Amino acid sequence: MTFMTNSFTPRVNKITKNPWISSIQDSVMTILPLILVGSLITIISLLNNVVLWFPDFSLIHTFTFGLLGIFVAFLIPYFIMEKKKQDNKKLVAGATGLSLYLFLLSP
């Protein structure tokens, strides 16, 4: 246990204070409700294989996890600028990240 408190914990704290890692952590925490909804819909849609009359929720599943990438592409640059105290550039960075994501997504 002393290894954890003396050696491991300071290293992990140093990593989590990095603005890049911290912004990824904040982004995931922000979209956690969307992840939860998508996961619950996935579990419910598995019942469609057992109960044949059960409605198909695959469209909701695809929609929520599709939005997940869009939100993450906006939120990570947004939170990076927030951590670096560049409040006037937060929206520009988020929009740039989102546009780059959509640009790379198109065939």
PDB file of N, CA and C in Angstrom:
ATOM      1  N   MET A   1       0.817  -1.192   0.000  1.00  0.00           N
ATOM      2  CA  MET A   1       0.000   0.000   0.000  1.00  0.00           C
ATOM      3  C   MET A   1       0.861   1.256   0.000  1.00  0.00           C
ATOM      4  N   THR A   2       2.031   1.187   0.583  1.00  0.00           N
ATOM      5  CA  THR A   2       2.903   2.358   0.584  1.00  0.00           C
ATOM      6  C   THR A   2       3.401   2.673  -0.822  1.00  0.00           C
ATOM      7  N   PHE A   3       3.540   1.629  -1.646  1.00  0.00           N
ATOM      8  CA  PHE A   3       3.920   1.867  -3.034  1.00  0.00           C
ATOM      9  C   PHE A   3       2.869   2.725  -3.739  1.00  0.00           C
ATOM     10  N   MET A   4       1.603   2.432  -3.454  1.00  0.00           N
ATOM     11  CA  MET A   4       0.517   3.182  -4.091  1.00  0.00           C
ATOM     12  C   MET A   4       0.533   4.641  -3.662  1.00  0.00           C
ATOM     13  N   THR A   5       0.691   4.898  -2.390  1.00  0.00           N
ATOM     14  CA  THR A   5       0.614   6.274  -1.900  1.00  0.00           C
ATOM     15  C   THR A   5       1.891   7.062  -2.149  1.00  0.00           C
ATOM     16  N   ASN A   6       3.022   6.403  -2.140  1.00  0.00           N
ATOM     17  CA  ASN A   6       4.288   7.126  -2.276  1.00  0.00           C
ATOM     18  C   ASN A   6       4.776   7.246  -3.717  1.00  0.00           C
ATOM     19  N   SER A   7       4.520   6.258  -4.522  1.00  0.00           N
ATOM     20  CA  SER A   7       5.100   6.255  -5.858  1.00  0.00           C
ATOM     21  C   SER A   7       4.055   6.378  -6.969  1.00  0.00           C
ATOM     22  N   PHE A   8       3.003   5.600  -6.869  1.00  0.00           N
ATOM     23  CA  PHE A   8       2.037   5.525  -7.963  1.00  0.00           C
ATOM     24  C   PHE A   8       1.100   6.729  -8.002  1.00  0.00           C
ATOM     25  N   THR A   9       0.594   7.149  -6.867  1.00  0.00           N
ATOM     26  CA  THR A   9      -0.374   8.250  -6.808  1.00  0.00           C
ATOM     27  C   THR A   9       0.196   9.573  -7.309  1.00  0.00           C
ATOM     28  N   PRO A  10       1.410   9.974  -6.942  1.00  0.00           N
ATOM     29  CA  PRO A  10       1.932  11.235  -7.497  1.00  0.00           C
ATOM     30  C   PRO A  10       2.089  11.214  -9.020  1.00  0.00           C
ATOM     31  N   ARG A  11       2.457  10.068  -9.564  1.00  0.00           N
ATOM     32  CA  ARG A  11       2.596   9.971 -11.019  1.00  0.00           C
ATOM     33  C   ARG A  11       1.242  10.080 -11.714  1.00  0.00           C
ATOM     34  N   VAL A  12       0.247   9.432 -11.158  1.00  0.00           N
ATOM     35  CA  VAL A  12      -1.092   9.505 -11.749  1.00  0.00           C
ATOM     36  C   VAL A  12      -1.651  10.915 -11.621  1.00  0.00           C
ATOM     37  N   ASN A  13      -1.418  11.568 -10.499  1.00  0.00           N
ATOM     38  CA  ASN A  13      -1.876  12.949 -10.330  1.00  0.00           C
ATOM     39  C   ASN A  13      -1.207  13.884 -11.335  1.00  0.00           C
ATOM     40  N   LYS A  14       0.053  13.648 -11.622  1.00  0.00           N
ATOM     41  CA  LYS A  14       0.757  14.472 -12.597  1.00  0.00           C
ATOM     42  C   LYS A  14       0.164  14.281 -13.993  1.00  0.00           C
ATOM     43  N   ILE A  15      -0.193  13.052 -14.315  1.00  0.00           N
ATOM     44  CA  ILE A  15      -0.789  12.773 -15.622  1.00  0.00           C
ATOM     45  C   ILE A  15      -2.174  13.398 -15.730  1.00  0.00           C
ATOM     46  N   THR A  16      -2.981  13.288 -14.681  1.00  0.00           N
ATOM     47  CA  THR A  16      -4.347  13.811 -14.753  1.00  0.00           C
ATOM     48  C   THR A  16      -4.398  15.330 -14.720  1.00  0.00           C
ATOM     49  N   LYS A  17      -3.346  15.985 -14.282  1.00  0.00           N
ATOM     50  CA  LYS A  17      -3.321  17.448 -14.309  1.00  0.00           C
ATOM     51  C   LYS A  17      -2.917  17.997 -15.677  1.00  0.00           C
ATOM     52  N   ASN A  18      -2.507  17.128 -16.579  1.00  0.00           N
ATOM     53  CA  ASN A  18      -2.197  17.538 -17.942  1.00  0.00           C
ATOM     54  C   ASN A  18      -3.483  18.059 -18.588  1.00  0.00           C
ATOM     55  N   PRO A  19      -3.463  19.245 -19.208  1.00  0.00           N
ATOM     56  CA  PRO A  19      -4.702  19.793 -19.772  1.00  0.00           C
ATOM     57  C   PRO A  19      -5.301  18.936 -20.885  1.00  0.00           C
ATOM     58  N   TRP A  20      -4.474  18.218 -21.614  1.00  0.00           N
ATOM     59  CA  TRP A  20      -4.997  17.378 -22.694  1.00  0.00           C
ATOM     60  C   TRP A  20      -5.744  16.175 -22.124  1.00  0.00           C
ATOM     61  N   ILE A  21      -5.161  15.528 -21.139  1.00  0.00           N
ATOM     62  CA  ILE A  21      -5.813  14.374 -20.509  1.00  0.00           C
ATOM     63  C   ILE A  21      -7.047  14.823 -19.742  1.00  0.00           C
ATOM     64  N   SER A  22      -6.938  15.935 -19.063  1.00  0.00           N
ATOM     65  CA  SER A  22      -8.065  16.460 -18.296  1.00  0.00           C
ATOM     66  C   SER A  22      -9.228  16.852 -19.200  1.00  0.00           C
ATOM     67  N   SER A  23      -8.934  17.378 -20.374  1.00  0.00           N
ATOM     68  CA  SER A  23     -10.021  17.748 -21.283  1.00  0.00           C
ATOM     69  C   SER A  23     -10.715  16.520 -21.855  1.00  0.00           C
ATOM     70  N   ILE A  24      -9.975  15.455 -22.100  1.00  0.00           N
ATOM     71  CA  ILE A  24     -10.602  14.204 -22.540  1.00  0.00           C
ATOM     72  C   ILE A  24     -11.485  13.652 -21.432  1.00  0.00           C
ATOM     73  N   GLN A  25     -11.004  13.726 -20.201  1.00  0.00           N
ATOM     74  CA  GLN A  25     -11.788  13.265 -19.056  1.00  0.00           C
ATOM     75  C   GLN A  25     -13.069  14.088 -18.913  1.00  0.00           C
ATOM     76  N   ASP A  26     -12.984  15.396 -19.044  1.00  0.00           N
ATOM     77  CA  ASP A  26     -14.168  16.244 -18.939  1.00  0.00           C
ATOM     78  C   ASP A  26     -15.145  15.995 -20.084  1.00  0.00           C
ATOM     79  N   SER A  27     -14.627  15.729 -21.269  1.00  0.00           N
ATOM     80  CA  SER A  27     -15.498  15.448 -22.409  1.00  0.00           C
ATOM     81  C   SER A  27     -16.282  14.162 -22.203  1.00  0.00           C
ATOM     82  N   VAL A  28     -15.609  13.140 -21.725  1.00  0.00           N
ATOM     83  CA  VAL A  28     -16.289  11.869 -21.479  1.00  0.00           C
ATOM     84  C   VAL A  28     -17.324  12.023 -20.368  1.00  0.00           C
ATOM     85  N   MET A  29     -17.000  12.786 -19.344  1.00  0.00           N
ATOM     86  CA  MET A  29     -17.970  13.007 -18.268  1.00  0.00           C
ATOM     87  C   MET A  29     -19.174  13.811 -18.755  1.00  0.00           C
ATOM     88  N   THR A  30     -18.966  14.700 -19.723  1.00  0.00           N
ATOM     89  CA  THR A  30     -20.069  15.488 -20.254  1.00  0.00           C
ATOM     90  C   THR A  30     -21.013  14.634 -21.089  1.00  0.00           C
ATOM     91  N   ILE A  31     -20.474  13.707 -21.872  1.00  0.00           N
ATOM     92  CA  ILE A  31     -21.327  12.904 -22.738  1.00  0.00           C
ATOM     93  C   ILE A  31     -21.749  11.587 -22.102  1.00  0.00           C
ATOM     94  N   LEU A  32     -21.459  11.408 -20.839  1.00  0.00           N
ATOM     95  CA  LEU A  32     -21.828  10.176 -20.146  1.00  0.00           C
ATOM     96  C   LEU A  32     -23.329   9.886 -20.186  1.00  0.00           C
ATOM     97  N   PRO A  33     -24.223  10.878 -20.052  1.00  0.00           N
ATOM     98  CA  PRO A  33     -25.656  10.552 -20.183  1.00  0.00           C
ATOM     99  C   PRO A  33     -26.010   9.993 -21.558  1.00  0.00           C
ATOM    100  N   LEU A  34     -25.377  10.497 -22.608  1.00  0.00           N
ATOM    101  CA  LEU A  34     -25.632   9.977 -23.946  1.00  0.00           C
ATOM    102  C   LEU A  34     -25.126   8.544 -24.074  1.00  0.00           C
ATOM    103  N   ILE A  35     -23.992   8.259 -23.474  1.00  0.00           N
ATOM    104  CA  ILE A  35     -23.464   6.897 -23.480  1.00  0.00           C
ATOM    105  C   ILE A  35     -24.408   5.968 -22.727  1.00  0.00           C
ATOM    106  N   LEU A  36     -24.937   6.440 -21.605  1.00  0.00           N
ATOM    107  CA  LEU A  36     -25.859   5.625 -20.813  1.00  0.00           C
ATOM    108  C   LEU A  36     -27.133   5.322 -21.587  1.00  0.00           C
ATOM    109  N   VAL A  37     -27.693   6.318 -22.261  1.00  0.00           N
ATOM    110  CA  VAL A  37     -28.912   6.096 -23.048  1.00  0.00           C
ATOM    111  C   VAL A  37     -28.644   5.103 -24.170  1.00  0.00           C
ATOM    112  N   GLY A  38     -27.546   5.280 -24.879  1.00  0.00           N
ATOM    113  CA  GLY A  38     -27.209   4.350 -25.956  1.00  0.00           C
ATOM    114  C   GLY A  38     -26.980   2.935 -25.462  1.00  0.00           C
ATOM    115  N   SER A  39     -26.377   2.798 -24.299  1.00  0.00           N
ATOM    116  CA  SER A  39     -26.133   1.466 -23.743  1.00  0.00           C
ATOM    117  C   SER A  39     -27.428   0.798 -23.312  1.00  0.00           C
ATOM    118  N   LEU A  40     -28.316   1.573 -22.693  1.00  0.00           N
ATOM    119  CA  LEU A  40     -29.607   1.002 -22.297  1.00  0.00           C
ATOM    120  C   LEU A  40     -30.430   0.589 -23.513  1.00  0.00           C
ATOM    121  N   ILE A  41     -30.408   1.391 -24.557  1.00  0.00           N
ATOM    122  CA  ILE A  41     -31.128   1.043 -25.779  1.00  0.00           C
ATOM    123  C   ILE A  41     -30.525  -0.206 -26.416  1.00  0.00           C
ATOM    124  N   THR A  42     -29.216  -0.360 -26.344  1.00  0.00           N
ATOM    125  CA  THR A  42     -28.572  -1.559 -26.871  1.00  0.00           C
ATOM    126  C   THR A  42     -29.021  -2.793 -26.108  1.00  0.00           C
ATOM    127  N   ILE A  43     -29.082  -2.686 -24.793  1.00  0.00           N
ATOM    128  CA  ILE A  43     -29.536  -3.820 -23.980  1.00  0.00           C
ATOM    129  C   ILE A  43     -30.993  -4.138 -24.271  1.00  0.00           C
ATOM    130  N   ILE A  44     -31.820  -3.106 -24.413  1.00  0.00           N
ATOM    131  CA  ILE A  44     -33.236  -3.331 -24.712  1.00  0.00           C
ATOM    132  C   ILE A  44     -33.399  -3.935 -26.106  1.00  0.00           C
ATOM    133  N   SER A  45     -32.590  -3.507 -27.058  1.00  0.00           N
ATOM    134  CA  SER A  45     -32.719  -4.044 -28.418  1.00  0.00           C
ATOM    135  C   SER A  45     -32.273  -5.502 -28.501  1.00  0.00           C
ATOM    136  N   LEU A  46     -31.506  -5.969 -27.537  1.00  0.00           N
ATOM    137  CA  LEU A  46     -31.154  -7.390 -27.509  1.00  0.00           C
ATOM    138  C   LEU A  46     -32.367  -8.260 -27.220  1.00  0.00           C
ATOM    139  N   LEU A  47     -33.372  -7.676 -26.565  1.00  0.00           N
ATOM    140  CA  LEU A  47     -34.603  -8.423 -26.312  1.00  0.00           C
ATOM    141  C   LEU A  47     -35.370  -8.709 -27.595  1.00  0.00           C
ATOM    142  N   ASN A  48     -35.077  -7.969 -28.644  1.00  0.00           N
ATOM    143  CA  ASN A  48     -35.743  -8.181 -29.923  1.00  0.00           C
ATOM    144  C   ASN A  48     -35.438  -9.566 -30.489  1.00  0.00           C
ATOM    145  N   ASN A  49     -34.302 -10.141 -30.135  1.00  0.00           N
ATOM    146  CA  ASN A  49     -33.962 -11.491 -30.588  1.00  0.00           C
ATOM    147  C   ASN A  49     -34.762 -12.556 -29.854  1.00  0.00           C
ATOM    148  N   VAL A  50     -35.179 -12.252 -28.629  1.00  0.00           N
ATOM    149  CA  VAL A  50     -35.913 -13.224 -27.822  1.00  0.00           C
ATOM    150  C   VAL A  50     -37.419 -13.059 -28.015  1.00  0.00           C
ATOM    151  N   VAL A  51     -37.884 -11.840 -27.897  1.00  0.00           N
ATOM    152  CA  VAL A  51     -39.306 -11.544 -28.031  1.00  0.00           C
ATOM    153  C   VAL A  51     -39.505 -10.925 -29.413  1.00  0.00           C
ATOM    154  N   LEU A  52     -40.142 -11.640 -30.311  1.00  0.00           N
ATOM    155  CA  LEU A  52     -40.213 -11.209 -31.700  1.00  0.00           C
ATOM    156  C   LEU A  52     -41.123 -10.010 -31.919  1.00  0.00           C
ATOM    157  N   TRP A  53     -42.097  -9.808 -31.061  1.00  0.00           N
ATOM    158  CA  TRP A  53     -43.017  -8.688 -31.235  1.00  0.00           C
ATOM    159  C   TRP A  53     -42.462  -7.385 -30.673  1.00  0.00           C
ATOM    160  N   PHE A  54     -41.304  -7.444 -30.045  1.00  0.00           N
ATOM    161  CA  PHE A  54     -40.703  -6.263 -29.429  1.00  0.00           C
ATOM    162  C   PHE A  54     -40.237  -5.300 -30.520  1.00  0.00           C
ATOM    163  N   PRO A  55     -40.440  -3.994 -30.347  1.00  0.00           N
ATOM    164  CA  PRO A  55     -40.053  -3.045 -31.408  1.00  0.00           C
ATOM    165  C   PRO A  55     -38.533  -2.966 -31.596  1.00  0.00           C
ATOM    166  N   ASP A  56     -38.143  -2.550 -32.782  1.00  0.00           N
ATOM    167  CA  ASP A  56     -36.727  -2.440 -33.129  1.00  0.00           C
ATOM    168  C   ASP A  56     -36.201  -1.069 -32.719  1.00  0.00           C
ATOM    169  N   PHE A  57     -35.192  -1.055 -31.854  1.00  0.00           N
ATOM    170  CA  PHE A  57     -34.599   0.184 -31.368  1.00  0.00           C
ATOM    171  C   PHE A  57     -33.227   0.448 -31.976  1.00  0.00           C
ATOM    172  N   SER A  58     -32.907  -0.221 -33.063  1.00  0.00           N
ATOM    173  CA  SER A  58     -31.566  -0.065 -33.630  1.00  0.00           C
ATOM    174  C   SER A  58     -31.337   1.342 -34.185  1.00  0.00           C
ATOM    175  N   LEU A  59     -32.392   2.021 -34.615  1.00  0.00           N
ATOM    176  CA  LEU A  59     -32.239   3.383 -35.119  1.00  0.00           C
ATOM    177  C   LEU A  59     -31.811   4.331 -33.994  1.00  0.00           C
ATOM    178  N   ILE A  60     -32.401   4.174 -32.808  1.00  0.00           N
ATOM    179  CA  ILE A  60     -32.019   5.007 -31.660  1.00  0.00           C
ATOM    180  C   ILE A  60     -30.581   4.698 -31.244  1.00  0.00           C
ATOM    181  N   HIS A  61     -30.229   3.428 -31.268  1.00  0.00           N
ATOM    182  CA  HIS A  61     -28.862   3.014 -30.930  1.00  0.00           C
ATOM    183  C   HIS A  61     -27.856   3.648 -31.892  1.00  0.00           C
ATOM    184  N   THR A  62     -28.130   3.578 -33.176  1.00  0.00           N
ATOM    185  CA  THR A  62     -27.238   4.157 -34.177  1.00  0.00           C
ATOM    186  C   THR A  62     -27.165   5.671 -34.039  1.00  0.00           C
ATOM    187  N   PHE A  63     -28.291   6.294 -33.755  1.00  0.00           N
ATOM    188  CA  PHE A  63     -28.338   7.746 -33.623  1.00  0.00           C
ATOM    189  C   PHE A  63     -27.535   8.226 -32.418  1.00  0.00           C
ATOM    190  N   THR A  64     -27.694   7.581 -31.262  1.00  0.00           N
ATOM    191  CA  THR A  64     -26.989   8.046 -30.065  1.00  0.00           C
ATOM    192  C   THR A  64     -25.487   7.841 -30.184  1.00  0.00           C
ATOM    193  N   PHE A  65     -25.064   6.710 -30.712  1.00  0.00           N
ATOM    194  CA  PHE A  65     -23.629   6.495 -30.838  1.00  0.00           C
ATOM    195  C   PHE A  65     -23.041   7.266 -32.013  1.00  0.00           C
ATOM    196  N   GLY A  66     -23.854   7.646 -32.987  1.00  0.00           N
ATOM    197  CA  GLY A  66     -23.388   8.541 -34.039  1.00  0.00           C
ATOM    198  C   GLY A  66     -23.163   9.946 -33.514  1.00  0.00           C
ATOM    199  N   LEU A  67     -24.061  10.396 -32.645  1.00  0.00           N
ATOM    200  CA  LEU A  67     -23.900  11.713 -32.031  1.00  0.00           C
ATOM    201  C   LEU A  67     -22.714  11.762 -31.084  1.00  0.00           C
ATOM    202  N   LEU A  68     -22.343  10.619 -30.553  1.00  0.00           N
ATOM    203  CA  LEU A  68     -21.229  10.552 -29.623  1.00  0.00           C
ATOM    204  C   LEU A  68     -19.948  11.106 -30.248  1.00  0.00           C
ATOM    205  N   GLY A  69     -19.646  10.713 -31.468  1.00  0.00           N
ATOM    206  CA  GLY A  69     -18.453  11.205 -32.142  1.00  0.00           C
ATOM    207  C   GLY A  69     -18.506  12.695 -32.410  1.00  0.00           C
ATOM    208  N   ILE A  70     -19.692  13.195 -32.761  1.00  0.00           N
ATOM    209  CA  ILE A  70     -19.837  14.627 -33.025  1.00  0.00           C
ATOM    210  C   ILE A  70     -19.609  15.426 -31.752  1.00  0.00           C
ATOM    211  N   PHE A  71     -20.195  14.980 -30.650  1.00  0.00           N
ATOM    212  CA  PHE A  71     -20.021  15.694 -29.389  1.00  0.00           C
ATOM    213  C   PHE A  71     -18.576  15.660 -28.914  1.00  0.00           C
ATOM    214  N   VAL A  72     -17.928  14.515 -29.035  1.00  0.00           N
ATOM    215  CA  VAL A  72     -16.528  14.409 -28.603  1.00  0.00           C
ATOM    216  C   VAL A  72     -15.629  15.281 -29.473  1.00  0.00           C
ATOM    217  N   ALA A  73     -15.907  15.319 -30.776  1.00  0.00           N
ATOM    218  CA  ALA A  73     -15.097  16.144 -31.679  1.00  0.00           C
ATOM    219  C   ALA A  73     -15.218  17.621 -31.339  1.00  0.00           C
ATOM    220  N   PHE A  74     -16.352  18.041 -30.809  1.00  0.00           N
ATOM    221  CA  PHE A  74     -16.509  19.439 -30.403  1.00  0.00           C
ATOM    222  C   PHE A  74     -15.953  19.683 -29.003  1.00  0.00           C
ATOM    223  N   LEU A  75     -16.222  18.764 -28.081  1.00  0.00           N
ATOM    224  CA  LEU A  75     -15.929  19.022 -26.672  1.00  0.00           C
ATOM    225  C   LEU A  75     -14.446  18.945 -26.317  1.00  0.00           C
ATOM    226  N   ILE A  76     -13.690  18.075 -26.947  1.00  0.00           N
ATOM    227  CA  ILE A  76     -12.272  17.960 -26.581  1.00  0.00           C
ATOM    228  C   ILE A  76     -11.512  19.256 -26.871  1.00  0.00           C
ATOM    229  N   PRO A  77     -11.596  19.844 -28.077  1.00  0.00           N
ATOM    230  CA  PRO A  77     -10.906  21.135 -28.268  1.00  0.00           C
ATOM    231  C   PRO A  77     -11.490  22.250 -27.407  1.00  0.00           C
ATOM    232  N   TYR A  78     -12.795  22.191 -27.158  1.00  0.00           N
ATOM    233  CA  TYR A  78     -13.443  23.199 -26.323  1.00  0.00           C
ATOM    234  C   TYR A  78     -12.862  23.181 -24.910  1.00  0.00           C
ATOM    235  N   PHE A  79     -12.749  21.992 -24.333  1.00  0.00           N
ATOM    236  CA  PHE A  79     -12.221  21.890 -22.973  1.00  0.00           C
ATOM    237  C   PHE A  79     -10.713  22.136 -22.919  1.00  0.00           C
ATOM    238  N   ILE A  80      -9.990  21.843 -23.995  1.00  0.00           N
ATOM    239  CA  ILE A  80      -8.560  22.157 -24.018  1.00  0.00           C
ATOM    240  C   ILE A  80      -8.358  23.665 -23.927  1.00  0.00           C
ATOM    241  N   MET A  81      -9.121  24.410 -24.692  1.00  0.00           N
ATOM    242  CA  MET A  81      -9.016  25.877 -24.635  1.00  0.00           C
ATOM    243  C   MET A  81      -9.472  26.413 -23.281  1.00  0.00           C
ATOM    244  N   GLU A  82     -10.440  25.752 -22.675  1.00  0.00           N
ATOM    245  CA  GLU A  82     -10.882  26.173 -21.342  1.00  0.00           C
ATOM    246  C   GLU A  82      -9.788  25.930 -20.308  1.00  0.00           C
ATOM    247  N   LYS A  83      -9.098  24.799 -20.405  1.00  0.00           N
ATOM    248  CA  LYS A  83      -8.017  24.496 -19.462  1.00  0.00           C
ATOM    249  C   LYS A  83      -6.822  25.425 -19.657  1.00  0.00           C
ATOM    250  N   LYS A  84      -6.595  25.845 -20.883  1.00  0.00           N
ATOM    251  CA  LYS A  84      -5.481  26.753 -21.159  1.00  0.00           C
ATOM    252  C   LYS A  84      -5.870  28.216 -20.989  1.00  0.00           C
ATOM    253  N   LYS A  85      -7.075  28.450 -20.455  1.00  0.00           N
ATOM    254  CA  LYS A  85      -7.599  29.788 -20.150  1.00  0.00           C
ATOM    255  C   LYS A  85      -7.662  30.678 -21.395  1.00  0.00           C
ATOM    256  N   GLN A  86      -8.065  30.100 -22.492  1.00  0.00           N
ATOM    257  CA  GLN A  86      -8.289  30.818 -23.747  1.00  0.00           C
ATOM    258  C   GLN A  86      -9.799  30.867 -23.998  1.00  0.00           C
ATOM    259  N   ASP A  87     -10.516  31.573 -23.121  1.00  0.00           N
ATOM    260  CA  ASP A  87     -11.972  31.547 -23.166  1.00  0.00           C
ATOM    261  C   ASP A  87     -12.547  32.148 -24.440  1.00  0.00           C
ATOM    262  N   ASN A  88     -11.849  33.076 -25.054  1.00  0.00           N
ATOM    263  CA  ASN A  88     -12.376  33.686 -26.265  1.00  0.00           C
ATOM    264  C   ASN A  88     -12.209  32.785 -27.492  1.00  0.00           C
ATOM    265  N   LYS A  89     -11.461  31.703 -27.372  1.00  0.00           N
ATOM    266  CA  LYS A  89     -11.217  30.803 -28.503  1.00  0.00           C
ATOM    267  C   LYS A  89     -11.876  29.442 -28.326  1.00  0.00           C
ATOM    268  N   LYS A  90     -12.690  29.280 -27.280  1.00  0.00           N
ATOM    269  CA  LYS A  90     -13.286  27.973 -27.011  1.00  0.00           C
ATOM    270  C   LYS A  90     -14.213  27.520 -28.133  1.00  0.00           C
ATOM    271  N   LEU A  91     -15.120  28.388 -28.532  1.00  0.00           N
ATOM    272  CA  LEU A  91     -16.089  28.010 -29.560  1.00  0.00           C
ATOM    273  C   LEU A  91     -15.431  27.815 -30.922  1.00  0.00           C
ATOM    274  N   VAL A  92     -14.431  28.626 -31.217  1.00  0.00           N
ATOM    275  CA  VAL A  92     -13.722  28.476 -32.491  1.00  0.00           C
ATOM    276  C   VAL A  92     -12.991  27.134 -32.529  1.00  0.00           C
ATOM    277  N   ALA A  93     -12.356  26.769 -31.426  1.00  0.00           N
ATOM    278  CA  ALA A  93     -11.647  25.489 -31.369  1.00  0.00           C
ATOM    279  C   ALA A  93     -12.623  24.326 -31.475  1.00  0.00           C
ATOM    280  N   GLY A  94     -13.758  24.422 -30.787  1.00  0.00           N
ATOM    281  CA  GLY A  94     -14.759  23.368 -30.873  1.00  0.00           C
ATOM    282  C   GLY A  94     -15.324  23.226 -32.271  1.00  0.00           C
ATOM    283  N   ALA A  95     -15.622  24.361 -32.910  1.00  0.00           N
ATOM    284  CA  ALA A  95     -16.147  24.316 -34.277  1.00  0.00           C
ATOM    285  C   ALA A  95     -15.103  23.791 -35.257  1.00  0.00           C
ATOM    286  N   THR A  96     -13.840  24.126 -35.036  1.00  0.00           N
ATOM    287  CA  THR A  96     -12.774  23.617 -35.896  1.00  0.00           C
ATOM    288  C   THR A  96     -12.623  22.110 -35.735  1.00  0.00           C
ATOM    289  N   GLY A  97     -12.668  21.637 -34.497  1.00  0.00           N
ATOM    290  CA  GLY A  97     -12.593  20.200 -34.262  1.00  0.00           C
ATOM    291  C   GLY A  97     -13.765  19.459 -34.885  1.00  0.00           C
ATOM    292  N   LEU A  98     -14.952  20.042 -34.773  1.00  0.00           N
ATOM    293  CA  LEU A  98     -16.144  19.428 -35.357  1.00  0.00           C
ATOM    294  C   LEU A  98     -16.066  19.413 -36.878  1.00  0.00           C
ATOM    295  N   SER A  99     -15.629  20.515 -37.470  1.00  0.00           N
ATOM    296  CA  SER A  99     -15.535  20.560 -38.933  1.00  0.00           C
ATOM    297  C   SER A  99     -14.459  19.610 -39.453  1.00  0.00           C
ATOM    298  N   LEU A 100     -13.354  19.483 -38.731  1.00  0.00           N
ATOM    299  CA  LEU A 100     -12.321  18.534 -39.136  1.00  0.00           C
ATOM    300  C   LEU A 100     -12.830  17.102 -39.039  1.00  0.00           C
ATOM    301  N   TYR A 101     -13.590  16.807 -37.996  1.00  0.00           N
ATOM    302  CA  TYR A 101     -14.180  15.474 -37.841  1.00  0.00           C
ATOM    303  C   TYR A 101     -15.126  15.176 -38.997  1.00  0.00           C
ATOM    304  N   LEU A 102     -15.996  16.130 -39.320  1.00  0.00           N
ATOM    305  CA  LEU A 102     -16.939  15.916 -40.415  1.00  0.00           C
ATOM    306  C   LEU A 102     -16.226  15.840 -41.760  1.00  0.00           C
ATOM    307  N   PHE A 103     -15.148  16.594 -41.918  1.00  0.00           N
ATOM    308  CA  PHE A 103     -14.362  16.532 -43.145  1.00  0.00           C
ATOM    309  C   PHE A 103     -13.717  15.159 -43.308  1.00  0.00           C
ATOM    310  N   LEU A 104     -13.167  14.623 -42.241  1.00  0.00           N
ATOM    311  CA  LEU A 104     -12.529  13.307 -42.311  1.00  0.00           C
ATOM    312  C   LEU A 104     -13.543  12.178 -42.386  1.00  0.00           C
ATOM    313  N   LEU A 105     -14.765  12.441 -41.965  1.00  0.00           N
ATOM    314  CA  LEU A 105     -15.806  11.418 -41.966  1.00  0.00           C
ATOM    315  C   LEU A 105     -16.387  11.204 -43.350  1.00  0.00           C
ATOM    316  N   SER A 106     -16.432  12.250 -44.162  1.00  0.00           N
ATOM    317  CA  SER A 106     -17.057  12.143 -45.483  1.00  0.00           C
ATOM    318  C   SER A 106     -16.169  11.337 -46.427  1.00  0.00           C
ATOM    319  N   PRO A 107     -16.796  10.556 -47.303  1.00  0.00           N
ATOM    320  CA  PRO A 107     -16.001   9.711 -48.217  1.00  0.00           C
ATOM    321  C   PRO A 107     -15.372  10.492 -49.347  1.00  0.00           C
TER     322      PRO A 107
END
